[in-house]
Short mmCIF file of C-alpha atoms and ligand atoms in Angstrom, two decimals:
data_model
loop_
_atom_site.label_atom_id
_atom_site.label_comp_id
_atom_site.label_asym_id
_atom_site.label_seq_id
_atom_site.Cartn_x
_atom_site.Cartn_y
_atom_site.Cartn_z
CA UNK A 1 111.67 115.67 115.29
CA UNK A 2 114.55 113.25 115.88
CA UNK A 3 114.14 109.32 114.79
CA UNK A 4 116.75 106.59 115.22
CA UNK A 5 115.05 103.85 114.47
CA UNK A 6 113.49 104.67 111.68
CA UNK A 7 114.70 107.39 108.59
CA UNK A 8 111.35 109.81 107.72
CA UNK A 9 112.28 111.66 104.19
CA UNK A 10 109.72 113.45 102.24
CA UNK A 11 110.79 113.66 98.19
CA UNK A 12 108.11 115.81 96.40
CA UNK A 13 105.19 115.10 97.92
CA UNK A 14 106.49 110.99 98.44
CA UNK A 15 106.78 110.40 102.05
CA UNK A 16 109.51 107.42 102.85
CA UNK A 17 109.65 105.29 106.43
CA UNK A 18 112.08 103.10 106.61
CA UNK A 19 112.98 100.50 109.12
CA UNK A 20 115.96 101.73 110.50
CA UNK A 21 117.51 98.51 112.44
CA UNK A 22 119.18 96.61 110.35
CA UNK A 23 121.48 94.84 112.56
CA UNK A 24 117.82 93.00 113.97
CA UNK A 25 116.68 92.80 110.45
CA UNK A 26 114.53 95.69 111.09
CA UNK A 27 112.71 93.92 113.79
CA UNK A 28 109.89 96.08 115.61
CA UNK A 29 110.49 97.29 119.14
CA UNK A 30 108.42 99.38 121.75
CA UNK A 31 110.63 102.74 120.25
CA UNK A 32 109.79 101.78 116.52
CA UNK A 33 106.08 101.98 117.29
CA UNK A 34 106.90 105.51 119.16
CA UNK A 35 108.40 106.51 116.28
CA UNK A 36 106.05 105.24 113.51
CA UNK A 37 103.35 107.22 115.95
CA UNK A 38 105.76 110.42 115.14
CA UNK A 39 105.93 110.05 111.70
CA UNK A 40 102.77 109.41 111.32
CA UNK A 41 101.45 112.56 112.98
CA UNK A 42 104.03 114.38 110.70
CA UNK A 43 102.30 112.60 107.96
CA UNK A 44 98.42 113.94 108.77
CA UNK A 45 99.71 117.26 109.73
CA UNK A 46 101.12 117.88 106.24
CA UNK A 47 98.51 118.15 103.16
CA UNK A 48 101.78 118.55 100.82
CA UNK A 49 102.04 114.91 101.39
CA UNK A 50 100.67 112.73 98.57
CA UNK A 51 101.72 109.13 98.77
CA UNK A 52 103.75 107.46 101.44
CA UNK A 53 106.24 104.20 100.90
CA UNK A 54 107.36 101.46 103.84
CA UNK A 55 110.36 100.05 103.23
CA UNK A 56 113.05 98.52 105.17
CA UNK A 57 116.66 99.81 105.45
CA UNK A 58 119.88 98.05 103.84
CA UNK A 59 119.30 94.97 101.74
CA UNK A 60 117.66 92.26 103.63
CA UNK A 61 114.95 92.89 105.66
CA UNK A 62 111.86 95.07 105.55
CA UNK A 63 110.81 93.91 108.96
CA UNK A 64 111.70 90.28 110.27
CA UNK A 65 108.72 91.02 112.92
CA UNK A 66 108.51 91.85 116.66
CA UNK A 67 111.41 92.46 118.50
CA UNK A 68 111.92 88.70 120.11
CA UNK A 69 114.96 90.17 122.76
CA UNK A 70 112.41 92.81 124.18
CA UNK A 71 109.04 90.85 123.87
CA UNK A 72 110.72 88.16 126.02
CA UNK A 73 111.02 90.61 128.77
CA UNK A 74 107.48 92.13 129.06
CA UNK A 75 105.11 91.35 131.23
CA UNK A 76 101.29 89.88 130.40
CA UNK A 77 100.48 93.82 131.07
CA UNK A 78 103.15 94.95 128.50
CA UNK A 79 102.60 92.60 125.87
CA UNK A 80 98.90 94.10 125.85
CA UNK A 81 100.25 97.29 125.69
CA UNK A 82 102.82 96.31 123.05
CA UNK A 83 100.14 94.36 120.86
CA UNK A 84 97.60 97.18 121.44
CA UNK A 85 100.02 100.42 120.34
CA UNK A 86 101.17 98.01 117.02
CA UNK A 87 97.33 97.37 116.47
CA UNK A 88 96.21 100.77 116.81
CA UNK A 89 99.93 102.47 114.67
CA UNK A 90 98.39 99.98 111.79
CA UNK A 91 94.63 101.29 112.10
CA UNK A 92 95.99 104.61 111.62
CA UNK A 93 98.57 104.05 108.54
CA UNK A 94 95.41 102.13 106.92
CA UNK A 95 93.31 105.44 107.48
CA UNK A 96 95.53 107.78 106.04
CA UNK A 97 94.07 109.50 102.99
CA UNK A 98 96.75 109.14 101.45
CA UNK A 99 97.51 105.82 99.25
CA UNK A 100 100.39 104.22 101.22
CA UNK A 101 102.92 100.87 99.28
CA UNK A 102 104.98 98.55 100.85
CA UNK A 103 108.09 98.17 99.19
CA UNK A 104 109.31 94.50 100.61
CA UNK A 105 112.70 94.40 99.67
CA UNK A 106 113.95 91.25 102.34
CA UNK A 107 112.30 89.56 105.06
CA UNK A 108 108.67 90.25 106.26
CA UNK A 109 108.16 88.08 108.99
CA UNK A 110 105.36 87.99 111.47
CA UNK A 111 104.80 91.72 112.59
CA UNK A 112 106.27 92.24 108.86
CA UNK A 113 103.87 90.65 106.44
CA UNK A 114 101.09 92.34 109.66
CA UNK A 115 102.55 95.91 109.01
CA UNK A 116 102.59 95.32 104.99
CA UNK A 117 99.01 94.27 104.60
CA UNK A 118 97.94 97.89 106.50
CA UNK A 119 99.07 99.49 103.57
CA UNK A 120 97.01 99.98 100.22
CA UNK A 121 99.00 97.54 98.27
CA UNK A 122 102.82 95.85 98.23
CA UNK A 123 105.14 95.62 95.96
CA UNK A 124 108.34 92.66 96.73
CA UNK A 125 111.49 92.46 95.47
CA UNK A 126 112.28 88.69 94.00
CA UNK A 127 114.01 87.95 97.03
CA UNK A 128 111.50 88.98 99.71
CA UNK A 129 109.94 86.26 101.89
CA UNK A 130 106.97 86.38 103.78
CA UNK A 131 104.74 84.67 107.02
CA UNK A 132 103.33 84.57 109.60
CA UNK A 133 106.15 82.07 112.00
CA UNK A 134 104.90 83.06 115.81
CA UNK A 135 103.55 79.37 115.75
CA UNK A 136 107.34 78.29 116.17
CA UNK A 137 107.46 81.35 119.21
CA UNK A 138 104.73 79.85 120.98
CA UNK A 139 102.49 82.55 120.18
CA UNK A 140 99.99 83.84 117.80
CA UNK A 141 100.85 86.95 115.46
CA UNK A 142 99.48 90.06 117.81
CA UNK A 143 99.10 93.01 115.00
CA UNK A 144 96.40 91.90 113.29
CA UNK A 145 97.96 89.26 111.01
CA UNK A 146 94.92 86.31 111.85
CA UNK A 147 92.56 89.18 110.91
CA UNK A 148 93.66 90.99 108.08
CA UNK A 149 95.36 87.85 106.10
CA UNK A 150 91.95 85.52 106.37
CA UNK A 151 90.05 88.81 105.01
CA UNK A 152 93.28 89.41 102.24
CA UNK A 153 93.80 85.63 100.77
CA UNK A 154 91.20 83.52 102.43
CA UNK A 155 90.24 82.04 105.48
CA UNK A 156 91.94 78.46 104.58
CA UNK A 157 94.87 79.77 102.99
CA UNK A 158 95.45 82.42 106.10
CA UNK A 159 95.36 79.18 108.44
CA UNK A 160 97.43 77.29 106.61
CA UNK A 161 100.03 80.13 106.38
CA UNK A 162 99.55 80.86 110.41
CA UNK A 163 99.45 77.10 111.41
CA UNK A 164 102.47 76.06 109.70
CA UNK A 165 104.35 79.04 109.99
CA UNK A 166 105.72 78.45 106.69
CA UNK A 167 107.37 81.24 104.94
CA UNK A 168 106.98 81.65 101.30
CA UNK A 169 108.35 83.70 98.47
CA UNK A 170 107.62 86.53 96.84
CA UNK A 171 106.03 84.56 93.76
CA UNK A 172 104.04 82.55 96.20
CA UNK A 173 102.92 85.92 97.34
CA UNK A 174 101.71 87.36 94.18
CA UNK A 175 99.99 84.04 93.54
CA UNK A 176 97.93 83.93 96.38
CA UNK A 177 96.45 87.86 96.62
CA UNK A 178 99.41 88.92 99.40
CA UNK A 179 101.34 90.64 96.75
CA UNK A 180 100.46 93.02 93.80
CA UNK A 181 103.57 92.80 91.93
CA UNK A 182 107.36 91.47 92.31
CA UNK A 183 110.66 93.15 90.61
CA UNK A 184 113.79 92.24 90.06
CA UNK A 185 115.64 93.92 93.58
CA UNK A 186 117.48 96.41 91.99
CA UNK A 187 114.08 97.80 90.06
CA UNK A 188 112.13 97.44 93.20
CA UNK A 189 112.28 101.06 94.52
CA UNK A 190 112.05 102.55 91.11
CA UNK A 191 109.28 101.06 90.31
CA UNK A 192 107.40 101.84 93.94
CA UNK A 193 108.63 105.73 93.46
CA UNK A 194 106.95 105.45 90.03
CA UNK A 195 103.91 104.55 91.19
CA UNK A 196 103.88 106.82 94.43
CA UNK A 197 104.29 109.95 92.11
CA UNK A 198 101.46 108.92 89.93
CA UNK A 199 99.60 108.50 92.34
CA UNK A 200 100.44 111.78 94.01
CA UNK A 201 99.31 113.98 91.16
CA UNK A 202 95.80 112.31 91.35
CA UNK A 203 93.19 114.83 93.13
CA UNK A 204 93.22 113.84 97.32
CA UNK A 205 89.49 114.23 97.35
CA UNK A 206 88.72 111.28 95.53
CA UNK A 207 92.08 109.43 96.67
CA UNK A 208 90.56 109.95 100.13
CA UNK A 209 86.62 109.09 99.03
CA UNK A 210 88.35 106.12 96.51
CA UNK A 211 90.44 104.57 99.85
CA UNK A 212 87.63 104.78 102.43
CA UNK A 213 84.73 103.28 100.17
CA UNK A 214 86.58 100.41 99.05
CA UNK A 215 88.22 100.24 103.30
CA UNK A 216 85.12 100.49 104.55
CA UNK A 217 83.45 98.90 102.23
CA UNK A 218 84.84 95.42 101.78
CA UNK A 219 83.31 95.34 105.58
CA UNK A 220 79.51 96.05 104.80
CA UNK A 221 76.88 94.48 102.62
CA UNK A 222 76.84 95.06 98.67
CA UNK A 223 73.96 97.32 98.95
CA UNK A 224 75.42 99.14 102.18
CA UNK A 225 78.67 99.74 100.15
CA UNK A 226 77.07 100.53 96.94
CA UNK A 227 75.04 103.74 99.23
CA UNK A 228 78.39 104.93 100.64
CA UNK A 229 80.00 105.02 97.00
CA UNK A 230 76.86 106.83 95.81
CA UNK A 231 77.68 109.63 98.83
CA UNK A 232 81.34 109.29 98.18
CA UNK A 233 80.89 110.01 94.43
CA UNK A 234 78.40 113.04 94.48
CA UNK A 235 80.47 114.45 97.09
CA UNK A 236 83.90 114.17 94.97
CA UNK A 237 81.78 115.38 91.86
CA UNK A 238 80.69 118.62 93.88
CA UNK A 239 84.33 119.37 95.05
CA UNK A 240 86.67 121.70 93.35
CA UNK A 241 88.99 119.14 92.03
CA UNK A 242 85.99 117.34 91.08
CA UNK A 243 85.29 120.23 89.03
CA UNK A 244 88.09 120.86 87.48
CA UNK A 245 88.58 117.22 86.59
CA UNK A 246 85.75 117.07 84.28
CA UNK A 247 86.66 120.72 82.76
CA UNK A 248 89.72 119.70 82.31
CA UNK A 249 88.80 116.95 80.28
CA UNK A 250 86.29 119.12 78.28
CA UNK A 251 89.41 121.73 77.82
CA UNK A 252 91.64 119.30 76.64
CA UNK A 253 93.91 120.23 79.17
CA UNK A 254 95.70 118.48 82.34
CA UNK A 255 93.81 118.66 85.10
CA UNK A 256 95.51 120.93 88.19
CA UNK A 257 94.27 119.43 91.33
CA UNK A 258 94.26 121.61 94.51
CA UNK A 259 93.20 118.80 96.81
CA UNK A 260 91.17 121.08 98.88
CA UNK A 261 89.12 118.52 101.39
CA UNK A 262 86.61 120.49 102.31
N1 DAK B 1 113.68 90.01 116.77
C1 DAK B 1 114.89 90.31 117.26
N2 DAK B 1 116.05 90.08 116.58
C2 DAK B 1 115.95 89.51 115.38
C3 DAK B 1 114.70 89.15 114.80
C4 DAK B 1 113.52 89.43 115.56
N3 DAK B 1 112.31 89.18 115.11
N4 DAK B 1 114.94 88.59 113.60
C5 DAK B 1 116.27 88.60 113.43
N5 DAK B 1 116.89 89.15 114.48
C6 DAK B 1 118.31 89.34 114.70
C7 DAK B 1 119.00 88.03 115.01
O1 DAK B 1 118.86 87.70 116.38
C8 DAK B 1 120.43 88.35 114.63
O2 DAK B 1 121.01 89.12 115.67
P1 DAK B 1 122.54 88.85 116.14
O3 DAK B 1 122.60 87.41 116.55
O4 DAK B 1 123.37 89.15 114.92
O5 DAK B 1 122.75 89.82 117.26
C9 DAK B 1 120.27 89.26 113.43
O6 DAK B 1 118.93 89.78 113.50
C10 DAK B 1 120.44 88.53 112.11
O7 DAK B 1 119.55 87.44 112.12
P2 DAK B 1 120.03 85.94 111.74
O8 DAK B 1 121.46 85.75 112.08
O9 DAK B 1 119.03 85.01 112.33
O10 DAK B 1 119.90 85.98 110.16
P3 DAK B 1 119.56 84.79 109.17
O11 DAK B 1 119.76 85.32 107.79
O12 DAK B 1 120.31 83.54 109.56
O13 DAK B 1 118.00 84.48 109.41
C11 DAK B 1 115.68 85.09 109.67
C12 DAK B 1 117.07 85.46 109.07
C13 DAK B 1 114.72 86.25 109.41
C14 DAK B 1 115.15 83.82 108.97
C15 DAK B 1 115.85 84.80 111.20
O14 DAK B 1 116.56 85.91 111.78
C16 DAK B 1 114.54 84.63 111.90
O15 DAK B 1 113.91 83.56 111.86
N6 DAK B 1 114.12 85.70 112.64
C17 DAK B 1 112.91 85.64 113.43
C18 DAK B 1 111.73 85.79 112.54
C19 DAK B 1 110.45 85.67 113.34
O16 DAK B 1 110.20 84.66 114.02
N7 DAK B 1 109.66 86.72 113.24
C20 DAK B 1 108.40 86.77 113.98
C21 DAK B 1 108.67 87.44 115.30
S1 DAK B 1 107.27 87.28 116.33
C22 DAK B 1 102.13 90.24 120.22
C23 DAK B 1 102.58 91.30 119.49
C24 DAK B 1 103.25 91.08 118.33
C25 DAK B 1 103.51 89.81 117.91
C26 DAK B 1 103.05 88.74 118.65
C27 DAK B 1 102.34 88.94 119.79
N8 DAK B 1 101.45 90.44 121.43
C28 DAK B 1 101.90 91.54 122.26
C29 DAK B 1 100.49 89.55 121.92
C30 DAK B 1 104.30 89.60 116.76
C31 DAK B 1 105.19 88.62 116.82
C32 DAK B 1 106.26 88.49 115.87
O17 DAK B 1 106.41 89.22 114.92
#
């Protein structure tokens, strides 16, 4: 498979996407999505894969949102279309099993901050910025962004960020819920690759139970949630990695994971 606007590398079980238009500061057109859609199938095809990392190529962007030169030129129909595919590419990078960081080493602007708060957490560089400025387009962000920020940092806080259109730092970020943790820029990747391949030795059965109770989870009722984790658990404890997990504990030994899912 053949991308050119975005690079797909896989590096011991790490998969790597990364925004591949850096003379638009990575900005997000029709092809990106197609392309995203690619990878992505790659991705779910391949149970070698452990951990995946967004991040945006060259030194300034990680996505500085939707392609403004080729929104401007769809129609109503289009823009549907357009907002539907990007809605629907983020549903499916937030249901991977797999646990998925944003490494936000620049800009992450509108369709930006949308695509970084579909993945499991984010990690910035001290130079990233982020929000949510289609209020200065005329527009409203169309990927998720009035959905997912309200339910990330707050209902008030989301509107203030979408109203104003105000972008804010990394720091600000961290402070507010958005970001899990900021580096210095030349630490940045290092420290996302080091936490991708710790992640990736962890056992995919309960990466995949661990991801969809707290996903689905943070939707439902206490009660509701607390059932599916009791499910989610018993299941994971009756699997083979589950089984070795607790032998290997009792064996003083490091546990070997096979990840079998079924
Ligand atoms: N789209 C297209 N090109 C972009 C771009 C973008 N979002 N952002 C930057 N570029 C291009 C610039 O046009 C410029 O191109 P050239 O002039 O060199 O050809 C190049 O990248 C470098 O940008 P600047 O010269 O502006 O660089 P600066 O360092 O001066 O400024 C900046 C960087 C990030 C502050 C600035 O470029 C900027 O404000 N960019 C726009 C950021 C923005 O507004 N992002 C939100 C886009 S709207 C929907 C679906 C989706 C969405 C909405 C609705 N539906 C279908 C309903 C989502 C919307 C958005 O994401």
């Amino acid at each position: 498979m053949s991308y050119e606007n975005i690079i797909f590398q896989i590096d011991q079980g790490v998969a790597i996407i990364k925004f591949n238009r850096p003379k638009a500061l990575n900005a997000v057109n029709t092809e990106v999505l197609r392309e995203l859609g690619q990878a992505m199938d790659a991705i779910e095809a391949d149970s070698s894969i452990k951990a995946l990392i967004l991040t945006g190529e060259g030194t300034k962007s990680f996505v500085a949102g939707a392609d403004i030169s080729q929104m401007v030129n769809l129609t109503p129909i289009q823009l549907r279309k357009f907002s539907r595919d990007g809605q629907e590419i983020l549903f499916r990078l937030e249901a991977l099993p797999i646990p998925v960081i944003a490494c936000v080493n620049g800009f992450a602007l509108g369709g930006g901050t949308e695509i970084t708060m579909a993945c499991d957490f984010i990690y910035a560089s001290e130079t990233a910025k982020f929000g949510q400025p289609e209020i200065n387009l005329g527009v409203i962000p169309g990927f998720g962004g009035t959905q997912r920020l309200s339910r990330l940092v707050g209902k008030s806080m989301a509107k203030e960020l979408c109203m104003t259109g105000v972008m804010i730092s990394a720091q600000e970020a961290k402070a507010i819920g958005l970001v899990n943790k900021v580096f210095p820029p030349d630490k940045l990747w290092e420290e996302a690759m080091k936490a991708a391949r710790a992640m990736a030795t962890k056992g995919r059965v309960s990466m995949r139970a661990m991801k969809r109770c707290i996903d689905r989870g943070y939707d439902v009722d206490l009660h509701s949630g607390c059932y599916m984790e009791s499910d989610a658990f018993a299941l994971c404890m009756a699997s083979p990695d589950g089984k070795e997990g607790m032998t290997a504990f009792l064996e003083k030994r490091a546990a070997e994971f096979k990840g079998e899912l079924d």
